[in-house]
Amino acid sequence: MSENLFDNLLHVKSLFRDRRALSHAFNPQKLPHRRDEISALVNNLVEALRGHAPSNMNLYGRPGSGKTAVTRFVCRDLESKGAAEGCNISTVEINCRNIDTKYRVLAEIGNRLAEEGDDMIPFTGWPSDKVFNRVRARMQARGGVHVIVLDEIDHLVKKGKEGDDLLYSLTSLNIGLLDSAFCCVIGISNDLAFTEMLDPRVQSRLAPIDVVFSPYNAAQLEDVLRPRAYRGIMDDALDEAVIPLCAALAAKEDGDARRALDLLRISVQQAEQSEVSIVGINHVRQAQNQLEFDQITPTIQNLPLQQKLVLFSIIINEKNGLSNISTGEVYGTYELACNNAGERPLTSRRVSSLIRGLDMAGIITAKTTSRGRHGMSKRINTCLPPSFDALHVMRSAEPVMDGVVDARYRLQNKL
Ligand SMILES: Nc1ncnc2c1ncn2[C@@H]1O[C@H](COP(=O)(O)OP(=O)(O)OP(=O)(O)O)[C@@H](O)[C@H]1O
Ligand SMILES: [Mg+2]
């Protein structure tokens, strides 16, 4: 009988004790270094247990600073305390990245508040005041306090009126529309300036308590990782330098706890794949490379063709030995590349704006420098991981790039 493809791997002893402890979705029992943020939420939401409406809140902070985890942690305790004390408290968490229109958010709230026998609100089709009235009636019927968490709310608010209208409706509930219930809105966002995007009428109604989540530093990230590593990874499987290195690398990436967890989890996977019993710092380096690859590949694949042609022009000048490439040098090569792609070249002004786009996407750096009386010039360099083959990624994403990459170019020589 032939061997099964999975036989070999299945009998290798895993270095994970419980891999879920290192996943993003895991809800830890403790959240080190978020005591102040937890207190801010608890001190406000305790009002719900006293039968009053808590203030609305806005939570801000960089990705991975613990906003979602802290809010879930507090809401879980709030609900269980409510149940123990006989207070009617419901919390509804909605991620506005996935549910991103006023209609859908209200329908989701309405459906989560449905009691047995209530009909479901359809995904589309009802007039929006009918949906809103249904939400209000269900809040009223349940009574008590309804805490509505709108996570990643910036996605909705960036859509202009959608966000304003939703927040206006939800905040209007406490101004006379509900008589036997209260509603409190907690908005979570990455963007400190998000309330500035709101209509002033909504801003003043929201009158929220703001809580800012600061990024974790390296020492704090170590404290975040250790209990999760203890639960998730076998004893003695980690070299002692691994957690500090994951923490230090993630601290450089804006103190992102998600990044720290990813590094640790992938390092363990790398060690398993190399069939060794101890995870070392070489595995963390491999994990860091893999994460960079995973992040940058779709960004480059999804660039519009014109931007791919601009990036191509920068890369082959670099491969030819140039650094601090000027916009003019990029443009010269770009015109040839367009020719090989059968595309009409854009003006150099448009190409400058595509270069700025590549800079903002973190694929290149384009620094503006003064050349005295010759005006301003750009010094352009790629900032891709050293072993990343951007040309290969571009040609596999866009067949026309084959002809562009394979053509010969006369380039300016290394100075
Ligand atoms: N203090 C902490 N202790 C343990 N784990 C934490 C802590 N802070 C964050 N985490 C974990 O890090 C990951 C990211 O945290 P979270 O999802 O709360 O970030 P966020 O601030 O909501 O980020 P985003 O803005 O991208 O949504 C989660 O797996 C979470 O459990
Ligand atoms: Mg979040």
Short mmCIF file of C-alpha atoms and ligand atoms in Angstrom, two decimals:
data_model
loop_
_atom_site.label_atom_id
_atom_site.label_comp_id
_atom_site.label_asym_id
_atom_site.label_seq_id
_atom_site.Cartn_x
_atom_site.Cartn_y
_atom_site.Cartn_z
CA MET A 1 0.00 0.00 0.00
CA SER A 2 1.36 3.44 -0.88
CA GLU A 3 2.24 5.88 1.88
CA ASN A 4 -0.21 8.67 2.59
CA LEU A 5 1.12 12.20 1.90
CA PHE A 6 0.19 13.29 5.42
CA ASP A 7 1.85 10.38 7.26
CA ASN A 8 5.20 12.05 7.81
CA LEU A 9 3.86 15.29 9.18
CA LEU A 10 1.17 13.73 11.31
CA HIS A 11 3.70 11.89 13.43
CA VAL A 12 5.99 14.88 14.01
CA LYS A 13 5.45 16.15 17.55
CA SER A 14 4.03 19.67 17.36
CA LEU A 15 5.78 22.52 19.17
CA PHE A 16 2.37 24.09 19.79
CA ARG A 17 0.45 23.18 22.91
CA ASP A 18 -2.62 25.15 21.84
CA ARG A 19 -2.16 27.09 18.62
CA ARG A 20 -5.40 29.03 19.17
CA ALA A 21 -3.77 30.95 22.03
CA LEU A 22 -1.60 32.69 19.42
CA SER A 23 -4.41 33.50 17.01
CA HIS A 24 -5.92 36.98 16.65
CA ALA A 25 -9.36 35.79 17.63
CA PHE A 26 -8.32 34.35 21.00
CA ASN A 27 -9.74 36.22 23.99
CA PRO A 28 -7.05 36.33 26.70
CA GLN A 29 -8.00 36.23 30.39
CA LYS A 30 -5.71 39.16 31.16
CA LEU A 31 -4.69 42.19 29.13
CA PRO A 32 -1.41 43.52 30.51
CA HIS A 33 -0.69 47.26 30.21
CA ARG A 34 -4.26 48.27 29.37
CA ARG A 35 -5.36 49.02 32.93
CA ASP A 36 -6.14 52.70 32.32
CA GLU A 37 -8.09 51.99 29.15
CA ILE A 38 -10.08 49.21 30.87
CA SER A 39 -10.80 51.55 33.81
CA ALA A 40 -12.05 54.28 31.49
CA LEU A 41 -14.56 51.87 29.96
CA VAL A 42 -15.58 50.31 33.28
CA ASN A 43 -16.03 53.66 35.05
CA ASN A 44 -18.43 54.76 32.34
CA LEU A 45 -20.26 51.50 31.65
CA VAL A 46 -20.95 50.88 35.35
CA GLU A 47 -23.80 53.35 34.84
CA ALA A 48 -25.61 50.60 32.92
CA LEU A 49 -25.59 48.44 36.05
CA ARG A 50 -27.11 51.37 37.94
CA GLY A 51 -29.91 51.58 35.40
CA HIS A 52 -28.66 54.78 33.73
CA ALA A 53 -27.36 55.50 30.25
CA PRO A 54 -23.55 55.47 30.05
CA SER A 55 -21.95 58.23 27.94
CA ASN A 56 -21.05 57.48 24.36
CA MET A 57 -17.36 56.69 23.87
CA ASN A 58 -14.72 56.91 21.17
CA LEU A 59 -11.71 54.63 21.40
CA TYR A 60 -8.71 55.49 19.25
CA GLY A 61 -5.35 53.88 18.67
CA ARG A 62 -2.96 52.34 16.18
CA PRO A 63 -3.68 48.86 14.79
CA GLY A 64 -2.94 46.13 17.33
CA SER A 65 -3.08 48.42 20.37
CA GLY A 66 -5.78 46.29 21.99
CA LYS A 67 -8.94 48.33 21.31
CA THR A 68 -11.11 45.41 20.19
CA ALA A 69 -9.68 43.03 22.80
CA VAL A 70 -10.23 45.52 25.66
CA THR A 71 -13.77 46.33 24.56
CA ARG A 72 -14.74 42.65 24.31
CA PHE A 73 -13.13 41.95 27.66
CA VAL A 74 -15.09 44.73 29.37
CA CYS A 75 -18.40 43.95 27.58
CA ARG A 76 -18.14 40.30 28.55
CA ASP A 77 -17.81 41.22 32.23
CA LEU A 78 -20.54 43.85 31.92
CA GLU A 79 -22.99 41.32 30.51
CA SER A 80 -22.20 38.69 33.11
CA LYS A 81 -22.45 41.22 35.95
CA GLY A 82 -25.72 42.44 34.47
CA ALA A 83 -27.07 38.89 34.42
CA ALA A 84 -25.95 38.28 38.02
CA GLU A 85 -27.50 41.53 39.25
CA GLY A 86 -30.72 41.08 37.28
CA CYS A 87 -30.02 44.16 35.10
CA ASN A 88 -31.07 44.03 31.52
CA ILE A 89 -27.91 44.77 29.53
CA SER A 90 -27.19 43.74 25.98
CA THR A 91 -24.08 44.48 23.99
CA VAL A 92 -23.97 44.30 20.21
CA GLU A 93 -20.55 44.47 18.50
CA ILE A 94 -20.46 45.25 14.80
CA ASN A 95 -17.41 45.50 12.60
CA CYS A 96 -18.02 48.34 10.14
CA ARG A 97 -15.32 47.07 7.79
CA ASN A 98 -17.63 44.14 6.94
CA ILE A 99 -20.99 45.75 7.61
CA ASP A 100 -20.47 49.12 6.06
CA THR A 101 -23.78 50.87 5.36
CA LYS A 102 -26.25 52.51 7.68
CA TYR A 103 -28.98 50.12 6.53
CA ARG A 104 -26.92 47.00 7.16
CA VAL A 105 -25.69 48.16 10.57
CA LEU A 106 -29.23 48.93 11.73
CA ALA A 107 -30.54 45.65 10.28
CA GLU A 108 -27.78 43.77 12.08
CA ILE A 109 -28.58 45.46 15.41
CA GLY A 110 -32.28 44.78 14.90
CA ASN A 111 -31.67 41.11 14.11
CA ARG A 112 -29.37 40.61 17.07
CA LEU A 113 -32.06 42.03 19.34
CA ALA A 114 -34.77 39.81 17.85
CA GLU A 115 -36.75 37.69 20.30
CA GLU A 116 -38.39 34.40 19.45
CA GLY A 117 -41.17 34.95 16.95
CA ASP A 118 -39.76 38.28 15.65
CA ASP A 119 -39.27 38.37 11.90
CA MET A 120 -35.76 38.91 10.52
CA ILE A 121 -34.96 42.24 8.86
CA PRO A 122 -33.81 41.50 5.28
CA PHE A 123 -30.29 42.50 4.08
CA THR A 124 -31.79 45.05 1.70
CA GLY A 125 -35.13 46.29 0.54
CA TRP A 126 -36.91 47.89 3.48
CA PRO A 127 -37.25 51.68 3.72
CA SER A 128 -34.63 52.84 6.20
CA ASP A 129 -37.13 54.38 8.63
CA LYS A 130 -38.89 51.02 8.84
CA VAL A 131 -35.59 49.36 9.82
CA PHE A 132 -34.87 52.08 12.37
CA ASN A 133 -38.36 51.82 13.88
CA ARG A 134 -37.93 48.08 14.21
CA VAL A 135 -34.61 48.55 16.04
CA ARG A 136 -36.21 51.10 18.36
CA ALA A 137 -39.19 48.81 19.06
CA ARG A 138 -36.92 45.88 19.87
CA MET A 139 -34.76 47.98 22.21
CA GLN A 140 -37.91 49.20 23.86
CA ALA A 141 -39.36 45.69 24.19
CA ARG A 142 -36.20 44.35 25.78
CA GLY A 143 -35.73 47.43 27.96
CA GLY A 144 -32.55 48.07 29.95
CA VAL A 145 -29.32 49.35 28.44
CA HIS A 146 -28.07 48.55 24.94
CA VAL A 147 -24.39 49.04 24.34
CA ILE A 148 -23.67 49.27 20.61
CA VAL A 149 -20.00 48.81 19.73
CA LEU A 150 -19.15 50.04 16.23
CA ASP A 151 -15.65 48.68 15.62
CA GLU A 152 -13.50 50.14 12.80
CA ILE A 153 -16.13 52.88 12.49
CA ASP A 154 -13.79 54.98 10.31
CA HIS A 155 -14.74 52.72 7.37
CA LEU A 156 -18.31 53.92 7.67
CA VAL A 157 -17.56 57.53 8.50
CA LYS A 158 -15.25 57.83 5.48
CA LYS A 159 -18.34 57.14 3.37
CA GLY A 160 -19.64 60.59 4.33
CA LYS A 161 -23.36 60.74 4.95
CA GLU A 162 -23.68 57.01 5.79
CA GLY A 163 -21.72 57.41 9.01
CA ASP A 164 -23.29 60.74 9.96
CA ASP A 165 -26.80 59.42 9.40
CA LEU A 166 -26.23 56.24 11.37
CA LEU A 167 -24.70 58.04 14.36
CA TYR A 168 -27.39 60.69 14.21
CA SER A 169 -30.09 58.02 14.34
CA LEU A 170 -28.47 56.00 17.10
CA THR A 171 -27.75 59.04 19.28
CA SER A 172 -31.30 60.30 18.76
CA LEU A 173 -32.58 57.21 20.57
CA ASN A 174 -31.62 58.68 23.92
CA ILE A 175 -33.30 62.00 23.19
CA GLY A 176 -36.87 61.00 23.78
CA LEU A 177 -37.24 58.14 21.32
CA LEU A 178 -36.87 55.42 23.93
CA ASP A 179 -38.77 55.58 27.20
CA SER A 180 -38.02 52.25 28.80
CA ALA A 181 -34.49 51.66 27.53
CA PHE A 182 -31.15 53.41 26.96
CA CYS A 183 -28.60 53.13 24.21
CA CYS A 184 -24.88 53.88 24.34
CA VAL A 185 -22.57 53.96 21.33
CA ILE A 186 -18.90 52.99 21.52
CA GLY A 187 -17.03 53.87 18.32
CA ILE A 188 -13.60 52.34 17.74
CA SER A 189 -11.20 53.72 15.17
CA ASN A 190 -7.59 53.97 14.04
CA ASP A 191 -7.96 57.55 13.03
CA LEU A 192 -7.58 60.20 15.72
CA ALA A 193 -9.17 62.75 13.43
CA PHE A 194 -12.25 60.66 12.80
CA THR A 195 -14.70 62.85 14.74
CA GLU A 196 -13.56 65.81 12.64
CA MET A 197 -15.02 64.00 9.63
CA LEU A 198 -18.45 64.01 11.28
CA ASP A 199 -21.19 66.55 10.78
CA PRO A 200 -21.01 69.10 13.67
CA ARG A 201 -24.58 68.21 14.70
CA VAL A 202 -23.53 64.59 15.14
CA GLN A 203 -20.33 65.61 16.91
CA SER A 204 -22.21 67.56 19.55
CA ARG A 205 -24.80 64.83 20.04
CA LEU A 206 -22.19 62.15 20.35
CA ALA A 207 -20.48 64.20 23.12
CA PRO A 208 -18.30 61.21 23.81
CA ILE A 209 -15.63 60.25 26.28
CA ASP A 210 -12.42 59.79 24.28
CA VAL A 211 -9.94 57.06 25.19
CA VAL A 212 -6.61 56.92 23.40
CA PHE A 213 -4.75 53.60 23.28
CA SER A 214 -1.03 54.22 23.07
CA PRO A 215 1.15 51.79 21.10
CA TYR A 216 2.91 49.10 23.16
CA ASN A 217 6.66 49.37 23.66
CA ALA A 218 8.98 46.35 23.40
CA ALA A 219 8.92 45.56 27.14
CA GLN A 220 5.12 45.73 27.20
CA LEU A 221 4.84 43.48 24.16
CA GLU A 222 6.98 40.89 25.96
CA ASP A 223 4.40 40.92 28.76
CA VAL A 224 1.62 40.53 26.19
CA LEU A 225 3.36 37.59 24.53
CA ARG A 226 4.56 35.59 27.56
CA PRO A 227 1.21 34.35 28.90
CA ARG A 228 0.00 33.54 25.41
CA ALA A 229 3.24 31.71 24.63
CA TYR A 230 2.94 29.81 27.89
CA ARG A 231 -0.49 28.62 26.94
CA GLY A 232 0.17 28.13 23.25
CA ILE A 233 3.68 26.67 22.99
CA MET A 234 5.32 23.55 24.52
CA ASP A 235 7.60 24.03 27.54
CA ASP A 236 11.26 24.58 26.64
CA ALA A 237 10.48 24.94 22.94
CA LEU A 238 11.51 28.62 22.80
CA ASP A 239 15.05 29.92 22.91
CA GLU A 240 15.01 32.70 25.51
CA ALA A 241 15.85 35.35 22.92
CA VAL A 242 12.76 34.61 20.80
CA ILE A 243 10.08 36.53 22.72
CA PRO A 244 12.26 39.64 23.22
CA LEU A 245 13.10 39.66 19.51
CA CYS A 246 9.44 39.28 18.41
CA ALA A 247 8.53 42.08 20.83
CA ALA A 248 11.34 44.35 19.66
CA LEU A 249 10.51 43.87 15.97
CA ALA A 250 6.79 44.50 16.57
CA ALA A 251 7.57 47.56 18.72
CA LYS A 252 9.26 49.04 15.65
CA GLU A 253 6.07 48.36 13.68
CA ASP A 254 4.08 50.89 15.71
CA GLY A 255 3.86 48.62 18.77
CA ASP A 256 1.39 46.29 17.09
CA ALA A 257 0.50 43.32 19.36
CA ARG A 258 -1.02 41.50 16.37
CA ARG A 259 2.32 41.68 14.60
CA ALA A 260 4.11 40.36 17.70
CA LEU A 261 1.73 37.38 17.87
CA ASP A 262 2.10 36.70 14.14
CA LEU A 263 5.89 36.73 14.44
CA LEU A 264 5.83 34.30 17.34
CA ARG A 265 3.32 31.94 15.72
CA ILE A 266 5.11 31.87 12.36
CA SER A 267 8.50 31.42 14.05
CA VAL A 268 7.18 28.26 15.70
CA GLN A 269 5.81 27.07 12.35
CA GLN A 270 9.19 27.72 10.72
CA ALA A 271 10.94 25.67 13.41
CA GLU A 272 8.43 22.85 12.93
CA GLN A 273 9.00 22.89 9.19
CA SER A 274 12.76 22.67 9.77
CA GLU A 275 12.03 19.71 12.08
CA VAL A 276 13.94 21.15 15.04
CA SER A 277 12.74 21.06 18.63
CA ILE A 278 13.76 24.60 19.66
CA VAL A 279 12.60 27.84 18.07
CA GLY A 280 15.55 30.18 17.62
CA ILE A 281 16.10 33.74 16.49
CA ASN A 282 16.80 32.54 12.94
CA HIS A 283 13.17 31.36 12.82
CA VAL A 284 12.00 34.81 13.95
CA ARG A 285 14.01 36.37 11.11
CA GLN A 286 12.41 33.93 8.67
CA ALA A 287 8.98 34.79 10.08
CA GLN A 288 9.70 38.50 9.65
CA ASN A 289 10.62 37.91 6.00
CA GLN A 290 7.53 35.82 5.41
CA LEU A 291 5.30 38.51 6.89
CA GLU A 292 6.91 41.19 4.75
CA PHE A 293 6.41 39.02 1.67
CA ASP A 294 2.80 38.32 2.57
CA GLN A 295 2.09 42.01 3.04
CA ILE A 296 3.86 43.38 0.02
CA THR A 297 2.90 40.75 -2.57
CA PRO A 298 -0.82 41.65 -2.88
CA THR A 299 0.01 45.36 -2.79
CA ILE A 300 2.26 44.97 -5.82
CA GLN A 301 -0.06 42.52 -7.60
CA ASN A 302 -2.93 44.98 -7.31
CA LEU A 303 -1.11 48.09 -8.56
CA PRO A 304 -2.70 49.51 -11.73
CA LEU A 305 -0.68 48.76 -14.88
CA GLN A 306 0.67 52.33 -15.17
CA GLN A 307 1.97 52.21 -11.62
CA LYS A 308 3.55 48.81 -12.28
CA LEU A 309 5.35 50.36 -15.25
CA VAL A 310 6.65 53.18 -13.05
CA LEU A 311 7.79 50.72 -10.37
CA PHE A 312 9.42 48.57 -13.04
CA SER A 313 11.35 51.61 -14.29
CA ILE A 314 12.66 52.37 -10.81
CA ILE A 315 13.66 48.75 -10.19
CA ILE A 316 15.63 48.23 -13.38
CA ASN A 317 17.52 51.48 -12.86
CA GLU A 318 18.41 50.21 -9.40
CA LYS A 319 19.42 46.84 -10.80
CA ASN A 320 21.68 48.76 -13.14
CA GLY A 321 23.46 50.21 -10.12
CA LEU A 322 21.74 53.59 -9.72
CA SER A 323 20.49 54.85 -6.39
CA ASN A 324 18.72 58.09 -5.47
CA ILE A 325 17.12 57.98 -8.89
CA SER A 326 15.56 61.21 -10.19
CA THR A 327 12.03 61.57 -11.58
CA GLY A 328 13.57 62.35 -14.99
CA GLU A 329 15.56 59.10 -14.99
CA VAL A 330 12.45 57.14 -14.02
CA TYR A 331 10.42 58.90 -16.70
CA GLY A 332 12.95 58.12 -19.45
CA THR A 333 12.79 54.40 -18.70
CA TYR A 334 9.04 54.52 -18.13
CA GLU A 335 8.46 55.83 -21.69
CA LEU A 336 10.41 52.87 -23.09
CA ALA A 337 8.50 50.47 -20.84
CA CYS A 338 5.17 51.90 -22.03
CA ASN A 339 6.29 51.33 -25.58
CA ASN A 340 7.01 47.68 -24.80
CA ALA A 341 3.64 47.34 -23.07
CA GLY A 342 1.75 48.97 -25.97
CA GLU A 343 0.57 51.73 -23.59
CA ARG A 344 0.56 55.48 -24.15
CA PRO A 345 2.87 57.19 -21.66
CA LEU A 346 1.23 59.54 -19.16
CA THR A 347 2.57 63.06 -18.65
CA SER A 348 5.53 63.44 -16.30
CA ARG A 349 3.24 65.25 -13.89
CA ARG A 350 0.95 62.19 -13.67
CA VAL A 351 3.98 59.94 -13.28
CA SER A 352 5.12 62.12 -10.34
CA SER A 353 1.80 61.48 -8.67
CA LEU A 354 2.11 57.72 -9.30
CA ILE A 355 5.54 57.89 -7.68
CA ARG A 356 3.98 59.58 -4.65
CA GLY A 357 1.43 56.75 -4.53
CA LEU A 358 4.19 54.13 -4.47
CA ASP A 359 5.86 56.08 -1.67
CA MET A 360 2.64 56.14 0.36
CA ALA A 361 2.19 52.40 -0.17
CA GLY A 362 5.64 51.88 1.41
CA ILE A 363 7.12 50.30 -1.73
CA ILE A 364 9.61 53.08 -2.46
CA THR A 365 10.93 56.17 -0.72
CA ALA A 366 10.85 59.41 -2.72
CA LYS A 367 12.55 62.26 -0.88
CA THR A 368 12.34 65.76 -2.30
CA THR A 369 15.67 67.59 -2.24
CA SER A 370 16.69 71.02 -3.39
CA ARG A 371 19.13 71.30 -6.31
CA GLY A 372 19.75 75.00 -5.70
CA ARG A 373 18.89 77.11 -8.73
CA HIS A 374 17.94 73.93 -10.65
CA GLY A 375 14.85 73.66 -8.47
CA MET A 376 13.62 70.61 -6.58
CA SER A 377 14.34 67.03 -7.42
CA LYS A 378 13.34 63.63 -6.07
CA ARG A 379 15.68 60.95 -4.80
CA ILE A 380 13.89 57.70 -5.38
CA ASN A 381 14.85 54.28 -3.94
CA THR A 382 12.89 51.07 -3.51
CA CYS A 383 12.39 49.73 0.00
CA LEU A 384 11.48 46.12 -0.70
CA PRO A 385 12.83 43.16 1.30
CA PRO A 386 16.19 42.15 -0.28
CA SER A 387 15.12 38.74 -1.56
CA PHE A 388 11.73 39.93 -2.82
CA ASP A 389 11.37 39.49 -6.58
CA ALA A 390 8.99 42.30 -7.52
CA LEU A 391 9.52 41.76 -11.24
CA HIS A 392 8.35 38.16 -10.93
CA VAL A 393 5.30 39.25 -8.91
CA MET A 394 4.39 41.90 -11.49
CA ARG A 395 4.75 39.62 -14.49
CA SER A 396 2.70 36.85 -12.93
CA ALA A 397 -0.04 39.34 -12.04
CA GLU A 398 -0.17 41.06 -15.44
CA PRO A 399 0.76 39.13 -18.62
CA VAL A 400 1.62 42.32 -20.52
CA MET A 401 4.49 42.84 -18.07
CA ASP A 402 6.23 39.80 -19.61
CA GLY A 403 7.13 41.78 -22.72
CA VAL A 404 8.16 44.75 -20.57
CA VAL A 405 10.46 42.76 -18.29
CA ASP A 406 12.05 40.73 -21.11
CA ALA A 407 12.86 43.76 -23.33
CA ARG A 408 16.29 45.38 -23.41
CA TYR A 409 16.75 48.92 -22.14
CA ARG A 410 19.47 51.47 -22.63
CA LEU A 411 19.89 52.91 -19.17
CA GLN A 412 22.06 55.57 -17.64
CA ASN A 413 25.16 53.95 -16.20
CA LYS A 414 26.23 53.93 -12.60
CA LEU A 415 27.90 57.25 -11.82
N1 LIG B 1 -2.68 43.71 26.41
C1 LIG B 1 -2.85 42.62 25.65
N2 LIG B 1 -2.67 41.38 26.17
C2 LIG B 1 -2.85 40.27 25.41
N3 LIG B 1 -3.17 40.29 24.11
C3 LIG B 1 -3.36 41.50 23.54
C4 LIG B 1 -3.21 42.72 24.27
N4 LIG B 1 -3.43 43.77 23.43
C5 LIG B 1 -3.72 43.22 22.23
N5 LIG B 1 -3.66 41.88 22.31
C6 LIG B 1 -3.90 40.92 21.22
O1 LIG B 1 -3.37 41.48 20.04
C7 LIG B 1 -4.24 41.25 18.94
C8 LIG B 1 -4.65 42.57 18.36
O2 LIG B 1 -5.40 43.31 19.33
P1 LIG B 1 -6.76 44.08 18.94
O3 LIG B 1 -7.48 43.28 17.92
O4 LIG B 1 -7.48 44.39 20.19
O5 LIG B 1 -6.16 45.38 18.28
P2 LIG B 1 -6.93 46.67 17.76
O6 LIG B 1 -6.41 47.83 18.53
O7 LIG B 1 -8.39 46.42 17.79
O8 LIG B 1 -6.39 46.75 16.27
P3 LIG B 1 -7.15 47.26 14.93
O9 LIG B 1 -7.15 48.75 15.00
O10 LIG B 1 -6.27 46.76 13.82
O11 LIG B 1 -8.51 46.65 14.92
C9 LIG B 1 -5.40 40.42 19.49
O12 LIG B 1 -5.13 39.06 19.26
C10 LIG B 1 -5.39 40.72 20.97
O13 LIG B 1 -5.89 39.63 21.71
MG MG B 2 -9.76 46.09 16.29
#
